[in-house]
Short mmCIF file of C-alpha atoms and ligand atoms in Angstrom, two decimals:
data_model
loop_
_atom_site.label_atom_id
_atom_site.label_comp_id
_atom_site.label_asym_id
_atom_site.label_seq_id
_atom_site.Cartn_x
_atom_site.Cartn_y
_atom_site.Cartn_z
CA MET A 1 -1.24 50.72 -69.71
CA THR A 2 1.82 48.99 -68.30
CA LYS A 3 1.41 45.25 -67.91
CA ARG A 4 1.45 44.06 -64.28
CA ILE A 5 2.77 40.71 -63.24
CA GLY A 6 2.89 39.22 -59.75
CA ILE A 7 5.48 37.19 -57.91
CA LEU A 8 5.17 35.18 -54.72
CA THR A 9 7.42 32.84 -52.79
CA SER A 10 5.75 29.78 -51.31
CA GLY A 11 6.74 26.87 -49.09
CA GLY A 12 9.85 26.71 -46.90
CA ASP A 13 12.25 29.59 -47.47
CA CYS A 14 15.78 29.07 -48.75
CA ALA A 15 18.79 31.06 -49.86
CA GLY A 16 18.43 32.73 -53.25
CA LEU A 17 14.79 33.81 -53.05
CA ASN A 18 15.57 37.51 -52.79
CA ALA A 19 17.93 37.21 -55.75
CA THR A 20 15.10 35.56 -57.70
CA ILE A 21 12.57 38.28 -56.87
CA ARG A 22 15.12 40.90 -57.88
CA ALA A 23 15.91 39.20 -61.20
CA VAL A 24 12.21 38.92 -62.07
CA ALA A 25 11.46 42.57 -61.29
CA LEU A 26 14.55 43.85 -63.12
CA ARG A 27 13.84 41.80 -66.24
CA ALA A 28 10.16 42.76 -66.22
CA HIS A 29 11.03 46.46 -65.95
CA HIS A 30 14.11 46.77 -68.14
CA GLY A 31 13.24 44.06 -70.65
CA HIS A 32 9.53 44.61 -71.11
CA GLY A 33 8.52 47.83 -69.35
CA TRP A 34 6.28 45.90 -66.94
CA THR A 35 5.45 46.49 -63.30
CA THR A 36 6.04 43.66 -60.82
CA VAL A 37 3.86 43.25 -57.76
CA GLY A 38 5.27 41.20 -54.86
CA ILE A 39 2.58 39.30 -52.97
CA HIS A 40 3.25 38.85 -49.25
CA TYR A 41 3.33 35.51 -47.40
CA GLY A 42 2.80 33.30 -50.44
CA THR A 43 -0.87 32.82 -51.22
CA LEU A 44 -1.89 34.09 -47.77
CA GLY A 45 -1.48 37.72 -48.88
CA LEU A 46 -4.20 37.14 -51.46
CA LEU A 47 -6.75 36.53 -48.71
CA GLU A 48 -6.30 39.97 -47.14
CA ARG A 49 -8.35 42.99 -48.14
CA PRO A 50 -6.71 45.10 -49.29
CA VAL A 51 -4.51 42.36 -50.71
CA GLU A 52 -1.14 42.27 -48.96
CA ALA A 53 1.24 43.12 -51.76
CA GLU A 54 3.65 45.82 -52.87
CA VAL A 55 4.72 47.23 -56.19
CA LEU A 56 8.43 46.44 -56.50
CA ASP A 57 10.44 49.57 -57.11
CA VAL A 58 13.43 48.48 -59.18
CA ASP A 59 15.53 51.36 -57.83
CA ARG A 60 15.33 49.75 -54.40
CA LEU A 61 16.27 46.26 -55.59
CA ASP A 62 20.03 46.76 -55.51
CA ALA A 63 22.65 44.01 -55.58
CA ALA A 64 22.73 43.88 -51.78
CA LEU A 65 19.30 42.25 -51.89
CA ALA A 66 20.68 39.34 -53.92
CA ARG A 67 23.07 38.57 -51.05
CA GLN A 68 20.39 38.31 -48.40
CA GLY A 69 18.97 35.02 -47.18
CA GLY A 70 15.24 34.47 -46.70
CA THR A 71 12.53 36.17 -48.73
CA PHE A 72 11.57 39.76 -48.06
CA LEU A 73 8.07 38.97 -49.35
CA GLY A 74 7.57 36.30 -46.69
CA SER A 75 6.40 32.76 -47.37
CA THR A 76 4.13 30.09 -46.00
CA ASN A 77 4.03 26.32 -46.01
CA ARG A 78 0.55 26.23 -44.50
CA GLY A 79 -2.88 27.22 -45.72
CA ASP A 80 -3.93 24.95 -48.58
CA PRO A 81 -6.37 27.22 -50.50
CA PHE A 82 -8.70 24.30 -51.16
CA ALA A 83 -8.80 23.12 -47.55
CA PHE A 84 -7.84 26.21 -45.59
CA PRO A 85 -7.59 25.67 -41.81
CA MET A 86 -10.21 27.84 -40.06
CA PRO A 87 -10.04 29.06 -36.43
CA ASP A 88 -12.82 26.64 -35.39
CA GLY A 89 -10.78 23.67 -36.63
CA SER A 90 -12.81 23.16 -39.82
CA ARG A 91 -11.44 23.35 -43.38
CA LYS A 92 -12.80 25.69 -46.03
CA ASP A 93 -12.21 26.14 -49.76
CA ARG A 94 -10.88 29.70 -49.99
CA SER A 95 -9.42 29.40 -53.49
CA GLY A 96 -12.09 31.75 -54.89
CA GLU A 97 -11.02 34.52 -52.50
CA MET A 98 -7.41 34.07 -53.58
CA VAL A 99 -8.27 34.26 -57.27
CA GLU A 100 -10.30 37.39 -56.52
CA GLY A 101 -7.17 38.77 -54.82
CA LEU A 102 -5.19 38.20 -58.01
CA HIS A 103 -7.80 40.06 -60.06
CA LEU A 104 -7.95 42.90 -57.53
CA LEU A 105 -4.23 43.38 -58.09
CA GLY A 106 -4.87 43.58 -61.85
CA LEU A 107 -2.30 40.87 -62.58
CA GLU A 108 -1.82 39.59 -66.10
CA GLY A 109 0.65 36.90 -65.14
CA LEU A 110 2.05 35.28 -62.02
CA ILE A 111 5.47 33.87 -61.27
CA GLY A 112 5.34 31.36 -58.44
CA VAL A 113 8.59 30.39 -56.73
CA GLY A 114 8.13 27.09 -54.94
CA GLY A 115 8.75 23.39 -54.60
CA ASP A 116 6.53 20.82 -56.31
CA GLY A 117 3.82 21.04 -53.61
CA SER A 118 3.51 24.81 -53.91
CA LEU A 119 3.63 24.71 -57.70
CA ASP A 120 0.87 22.10 -57.70
CA ILE A 121 -1.35 24.31 -55.53
CA LEU A 122 -0.66 27.40 -57.64
CA ARG A 123 -1.41 25.51 -60.82
CA ARG A 124 -4.78 24.34 -59.54
CA LEU A 125 -5.53 27.78 -58.11
CA LEU A 126 -4.78 29.67 -61.32
CA ALA A 127 -6.31 27.21 -63.79
CA PRO A 128 -9.83 28.72 -63.67
CA SER A 129 -8.56 32.31 -63.28
CA GLY A 130 -7.19 32.89 -66.76
CA VAL A 131 -4.02 34.36 -65.21
CA PRO A 132 -0.94 32.73 -66.84
CA LEU A 133 1.41 30.99 -64.40
CA VAL A 134 5.13 30.32 -64.70
CA GLY A 135 6.91 28.40 -61.94
CA ILE A 136 10.47 28.72 -60.67
CA PRO A 137 11.80 25.70 -58.72
CA LYS A 138 13.21 26.26 -55.26
CA THR A 139 13.88 23.94 -52.35
CA ILE A 140 17.00 23.00 -50.47
CA ASP A 141 15.87 19.38 -50.93
CA ASN A 142 16.52 19.63 -54.72
CA ASP A 143 13.78 17.10 -55.37
CA VAL A 144 11.74 19.01 -57.98
CA ALA A 145 11.27 16.86 -61.08
CA ASN A 146 12.75 17.81 -64.44
CA THR A 147 15.35 20.25 -63.17
CA GLU A 148 18.88 19.38 -62.11
CA ARG A 149 18.93 22.26 -59.66
CA ALA A 150 16.40 24.02 -57.47
CA ILE A 151 17.23 27.39 -55.95
CA GLY A 152 18.51 27.00 -52.38
CA TYR A 153 20.14 23.60 -52.86
CA PRO A 154 23.68 24.80 -53.70
CA THR A 155 23.76 26.94 -50.56
CA ALA A 156 22.41 24.13 -48.38
CA VAL A 157 25.16 21.83 -49.67
CA ALA A 158 27.78 24.50 -48.97
CA VAL A 159 26.47 24.94 -45.41
CA ALA A 160 26.42 21.18 -44.77
CA THR A 161 29.93 20.83 -46.19
CA GLU A 162 31.18 23.63 -43.97
CA ALA A 163 29.58 21.88 -41.01
CA LEU A 164 31.62 18.76 -41.85
CA ASP A 165 34.75 20.88 -42.17
CA ARG A 166 34.10 22.11 -38.65
CA LEU A 167 33.13 18.74 -37.19
CA GLN A 168 36.23 17.00 -38.50
CA PRO A 169 38.82 18.78 -36.30
CA THR A 170 36.77 18.57 -33.12
CA GLY A 171 35.99 14.92 -33.86
CA ALA A 172 39.67 14.17 -34.43
CA SER A 173 40.72 16.05 -31.28
CA HIS A 174 38.40 13.97 -29.10
CA GLU A 175 38.59 10.74 -31.08
CA ARG A 176 34.85 10.77 -31.69
CA VAL A 177 32.44 9.62 -34.34
CA MET A 178 30.67 12.79 -35.48
CA VAL A 179 27.21 12.26 -36.95
CA LEU A 180 25.71 15.10 -39.01
CA GLU A 181 21.99 14.98 -39.74
CA VAL A 182 21.08 17.12 -42.73
CA MET A 183 17.70 18.13 -44.18
CA GLY A 184 15.89 16.55 -47.08
CA ARG A 185 12.25 15.71 -46.37
CA ASP A 186 12.17 12.73 -48.73
CA ALA A 187 15.46 12.80 -50.61
CA GLY A 188 19.16 12.49 -49.93
CA HIS A 189 20.53 15.09 -52.37
CA ILE A 190 22.06 17.35 -49.71
CA ALA A 191 23.48 14.37 -47.78
CA ILE A 192 25.22 12.67 -50.70
CA ALA A 193 26.72 15.89 -52.10
CA ALA A 194 27.95 17.14 -48.72
CA ALA A 195 29.34 13.72 -47.81
CA ILE A 196 31.50 13.71 -50.94
CA ALA A 197 32.54 17.35 -50.66
CA GLY A 198 33.16 17.14 -46.92
CA GLY A 199 35.09 13.86 -46.93
CA ALA A 200 32.64 11.78 -44.91
CA ASP A 201 33.25 8.11 -44.10
CA VAL A 202 29.58 7.11 -44.17
CA VAL A 203 26.46 8.55 -45.79
CA LEU A 204 22.95 7.23 -45.28
CA ILE A 205 20.13 8.36 -47.58
CA PRO A 206 16.54 7.21 -48.04
CA GLU A 207 17.22 6.08 -51.61
CA VAL A 208 19.67 3.35 -50.57
CA ARG A 209 18.57 0.53 -48.30
CA TRP A 210 21.07 0.56 -45.49
CA HIS A 211 21.79 -1.71 -42.56
CA ILE A 212 23.09 -0.54 -39.22
CA GLU A 213 25.36 -3.60 -38.98
CA ARG A 214 27.22 -2.54 -42.11
CA VAL A 215 27.73 0.96 -40.76
CA VAL A 216 28.97 -0.46 -37.48
CA ALA A 217 31.34 -2.79 -39.34
CA HIS A 218 32.71 0.10 -41.41
CA ILE A 219 33.39 2.29 -38.37
CA ALA A 220 34.90 -0.69 -36.51
CA ALA A 221 37.19 -1.39 -39.48
CA LEU A 222 38.34 2.23 -39.57
CA ARG A 223 39.11 2.09 -35.86
CA ALA A 224 40.93 -1.21 -36.23
CA ALA A 225 43.05 0.37 -38.95
CA GLY A 226 44.09 3.09 -36.54
CA ARG A 227 41.62 5.83 -37.32
CA SER A 228 40.24 7.26 -34.11
CA SER A 229 37.52 9.53 -35.50
CA ALA A 230 34.96 9.37 -38.27
CA LEU A 231 32.41 11.55 -40.05
CA VAL A 232 28.93 10.21 -40.71
CA VAL A 233 26.27 12.07 -42.72
CA VAL A 234 22.67 11.02 -42.43
CA ALA A 235 19.71 12.48 -44.32
CA GLU A 236 16.81 13.34 -42.04
CA ALA A 237 14.62 10.99 -44.11
CA ALA A 238 17.03 8.06 -44.01
CA GLY A 239 15.01 6.32 -41.33
CA GLN A 240 11.66 7.01 -42.98
CA SER A 241 11.51 5.16 -46.22
CA ASP A 242 10.40 1.56 -46.40
CA GLU A 243 13.34 1.03 -48.65
CA ALA A 244 15.82 2.55 -46.26
CA ALA A 245 16.47 1.28 -42.79
CA ASP A 246 16.72 -2.38 -42.11
CA ALA A 247 13.42 -3.53 -40.64
CA ALA A 248 15.34 -4.87 -37.68
CA SER A 249 17.22 -1.65 -37.08
CA ASP A 250 14.37 0.34 -35.47
CA ALA A 251 15.66 3.58 -37.00
CA PRO A 252 13.19 6.31 -36.09
CA LYS A 253 11.27 8.50 -38.53
CA HIS A 254 12.43 11.58 -36.68
CA GLY A 255 15.72 12.06 -34.90
CA VAL A 256 17.72 9.54 -36.92
CA GLY A 257 20.99 11.42 -36.21
CA GLU A 258 20.76 11.08 -32.43
CA TRP A 259 19.65 7.47 -32.78
CA LEU A 260 22.56 6.66 -35.06
CA ALA A 261 25.12 8.25 -32.75
CA ARG A 262 23.74 6.21 -29.85
CA ARG A 263 23.77 2.95 -31.80
CA LEU A 264 27.27 3.48 -33.16
CA SER A 265 28.57 4.30 -29.72
CA GLN A 266 26.98 1.20 -28.18
CA ALA A 267 28.16 -1.09 -30.96
CA THR A 268 31.72 0.16 -31.49
CA GLY A 269 32.67 1.56 -28.10
CA ALA A 270 33.54 4.89 -29.75
CA GLU A 271 32.31 8.11 -28.30
CA ALA A 272 29.79 9.60 -30.72
CA ARG A 273 28.05 12.95 -30.99
CA ALA A 274 25.19 14.04 -33.21
CA THR A 275 24.67 17.46 -34.77
CA VAL A 276 21.29 18.25 -36.31
CA LEU A 277 21.94 21.02 -38.82
CA GLY A 278 18.28 21.94 -39.34
CA HIS A 279 17.26 25.38 -40.56
CA VAL A 280 20.85 26.63 -40.59
CA GLN A 281 20.86 25.11 -44.09
CA ARG A 282 18.01 27.38 -45.18
CA GLY A 283 18.83 30.72 -43.64
CA ALA A 284 22.23 31.36 -45.18
CA MET A 285 23.56 34.03 -47.52
CA PRO A 286 23.20 32.47 -51.00
CA THR A 287 26.32 31.12 -52.65
CA ALA A 288 27.42 32.46 -56.02
CA GLU A 289 25.88 29.38 -57.67
CA ASP A 290 22.50 30.08 -56.10
CA ARG A 291 22.61 33.73 -57.13
CA LEU A 292 23.45 32.74 -60.70
CA LEU A 293 20.66 30.18 -60.76
CA ALA A 294 18.21 32.71 -59.35
CA ALA A 295 19.20 35.28 -61.97
CA ALA A 296 19.03 32.90 -64.93
CA LEU A 297 15.72 31.29 -63.91
CA GLY A 298 14.13 34.61 -62.91
CA VAL A 299 14.95 36.28 -66.22
CA ARG A 300 13.71 33.35 -68.28
CA ALA A 301 10.46 33.09 -66.29
CA VAL A 302 9.57 36.67 -67.23
CA ASP A 303 10.50 36.08 -70.86
CA LEU A 304 8.22 33.05 -70.99
CA LEU A 305 5.28 35.22 -69.94
CA ALA A 306 6.32 37.74 -72.60
CA GLU A 307 6.26 34.94 -75.19
CA GLY A 308 2.72 34.07 -74.12
CA LYS A 309 3.77 30.75 -72.61
CA ALA A 310 2.12 29.59 -69.41
CA ASP A 311 1.61 26.57 -67.18
CA ARG A 312 5.34 25.92 -67.47
CA MET A 313 8.32 25.82 -65.11
CA VAL A 314 11.76 27.14 -65.90
CA ALA A 315 14.44 24.55 -65.20
CA TRP A 316 18.20 24.07 -65.15
CA TRP A 317 19.32 21.25 -67.42
CA ASN A 318 22.74 20.53 -68.83
CA ARG A 319 24.01 24.03 -68.03
CA GLN A 320 21.07 25.62 -69.84
CA VAL A 321 17.83 27.19 -68.76
CA ILE A 322 14.96 25.30 -70.34
CA ASP A 323 11.24 25.22 -69.64
CA VAL A 324 9.00 22.24 -69.03
CA PRO A 325 5.23 21.80 -68.63
CA LEU A 326 4.17 22.09 -64.99
CA ALA A 327 2.16 18.94 -65.59
CA LYS A 328 5.49 17.09 -65.82
CA VAL A 329 6.65 18.51 -62.49
CA VAL A 330 3.77 18.30 -60.04
CA GLY A 331 3.07 15.05 -58.26
CA ARG A 332 6.58 13.79 -59.02
CA SER A 333 9.73 13.84 -57.01
CA ARG A 334 13.32 13.62 -58.17
CA THR A 335 15.23 11.44 -55.75
CA VAL A 336 18.93 10.59 -55.84
CA ASP A 337 19.69 8.27 -58.74
CA ARG A 338 20.95 5.02 -57.22
CA ASP A 339 23.12 4.37 -60.26
CA GLY A 340 24.05 8.00 -60.82
CA THR A 341 27.33 9.88 -60.71
CA LEU A 342 27.11 10.96 -57.07
CA ILE A 343 26.47 7.50 -55.68
CA ARG A 344 29.18 6.03 -57.90
CA THR A 345 31.61 8.74 -56.85
CA ALA A 346 30.87 8.19 -53.16
CA ARG A 347 31.44 4.45 -53.50
CA ALA A 348 34.63 4.98 -55.47
CA LEU A 349 35.97 7.17 -52.68
CA GLY A 350 35.32 4.40 -50.18
CA ILE A 351 32.37 6.12 -48.53
CA CYS A 352 30.11 3.53 -46.92
CA LEU A 353 26.43 3.76 -47.88
CA GLY A 354 25.44 1.08 -45.40
CA ASP A 355 24.35 -1.36 -48.09
CA ALA A 356 25.73 -4.64 -49.35
CA ARG A 357 27.88 -3.17 -52.15
O1 LIG B 401 11.43 21.16 -47.83
C1 LIG B 401 12.38 21.95 -47.23
C2 LIG B 401 12.58 21.56 -45.79
O2 LIG B 401 13.60 22.38 -45.24
C3 LIG B 401 12.90 20.09 -45.56
O3 LIG B 401 14.25 19.80 -45.84
C4 LIG B 401 12.52 19.93 -44.12
O4 LIG B 401 12.15 18.58 -43.86
C5 LIG B 401 11.33 20.83 -43.99
O5 LIG B 401 11.42 21.78 -45.04
C6 LIG B 401 11.24 21.56 -42.68
O6 LIG B 401 10.05 22.30 -42.66
P1 LIG B 401 9.70 23.33 -41.51
O7 LIG B 401 10.48 24.58 -41.77
O8 LIG B 401 8.24 23.55 -41.66
O9 LIG B 401 10.09 22.73 -40.20
#
């Protein structure tokens, strides 16, 4: 009988998921003669009876699919299997039902596409099931440990950079300080990359302790030197971390972009406007880099199952696809390296990070 493997996408969607699903199904079929079953809505599909899933017909997975944003399987970032929210407000362990769902589908391997939270849940879910698991990292936040890239991040950076390209002319026309708040739940990867690529004057990220006075001084100096407009990038988490905002700065945990625009306007006299980029960063057509990443990681994930390897995640490292134990991924987060190339590059370009250096 043909071997059947499953694939599901879990957590927040991002660009490149459809390209990943396609790569997995094509490799499984053409490389190994296997059937791939796509499970709907992450782990939620496993709770339905019959299980909500579909056999992926490789003839229908044409290249157009790789260009589409989102995930045609659906995803969820709710519904912890071990503490599933019930209609009456209580929590219930429904992991057994999900494992039963996997067995009902007759799966002999599962590829889970997710961030570290989703991969952690899948790992715990599958451990007692005997079904081998291989993870593929995805998140626009790019904070999955032990991989330089997660699917979705390159597109998010491209979208944020394009936003800066668009904010610059309108900011210059009206002599305004344009503040762009970008996503990144706990990390500043999107912010630092877009700030460099988009020619920002200031970038604030949770990994660098910043002070509003230094940002004000930088903008004031630019204005004194004759520059009438400025671009400021702020990571959504920049006001959250204990290590980030100055205790005296009262930067909020949510809405740091609007807050920053207000403070800069009050302190410098410049007109300022905030743009919160939000889910625009997730719902885009994947860039070529994301499609390549999806293809390379998807193919290798299937091959790992074929080699009998499990409880591992495929990763992008030094322009190679490698694989690492999931145990070295879950419960960790890869934040922006304070002494790394991107921070050094930003500083060298004269971009203000709001700190003392
Ligand atoms: O983790 C991806 C991410 O897009 C974060 O950057 C953001 O903080 C969060 O998800 C938003 O989640 P939701 O779509 O549930 O609002």
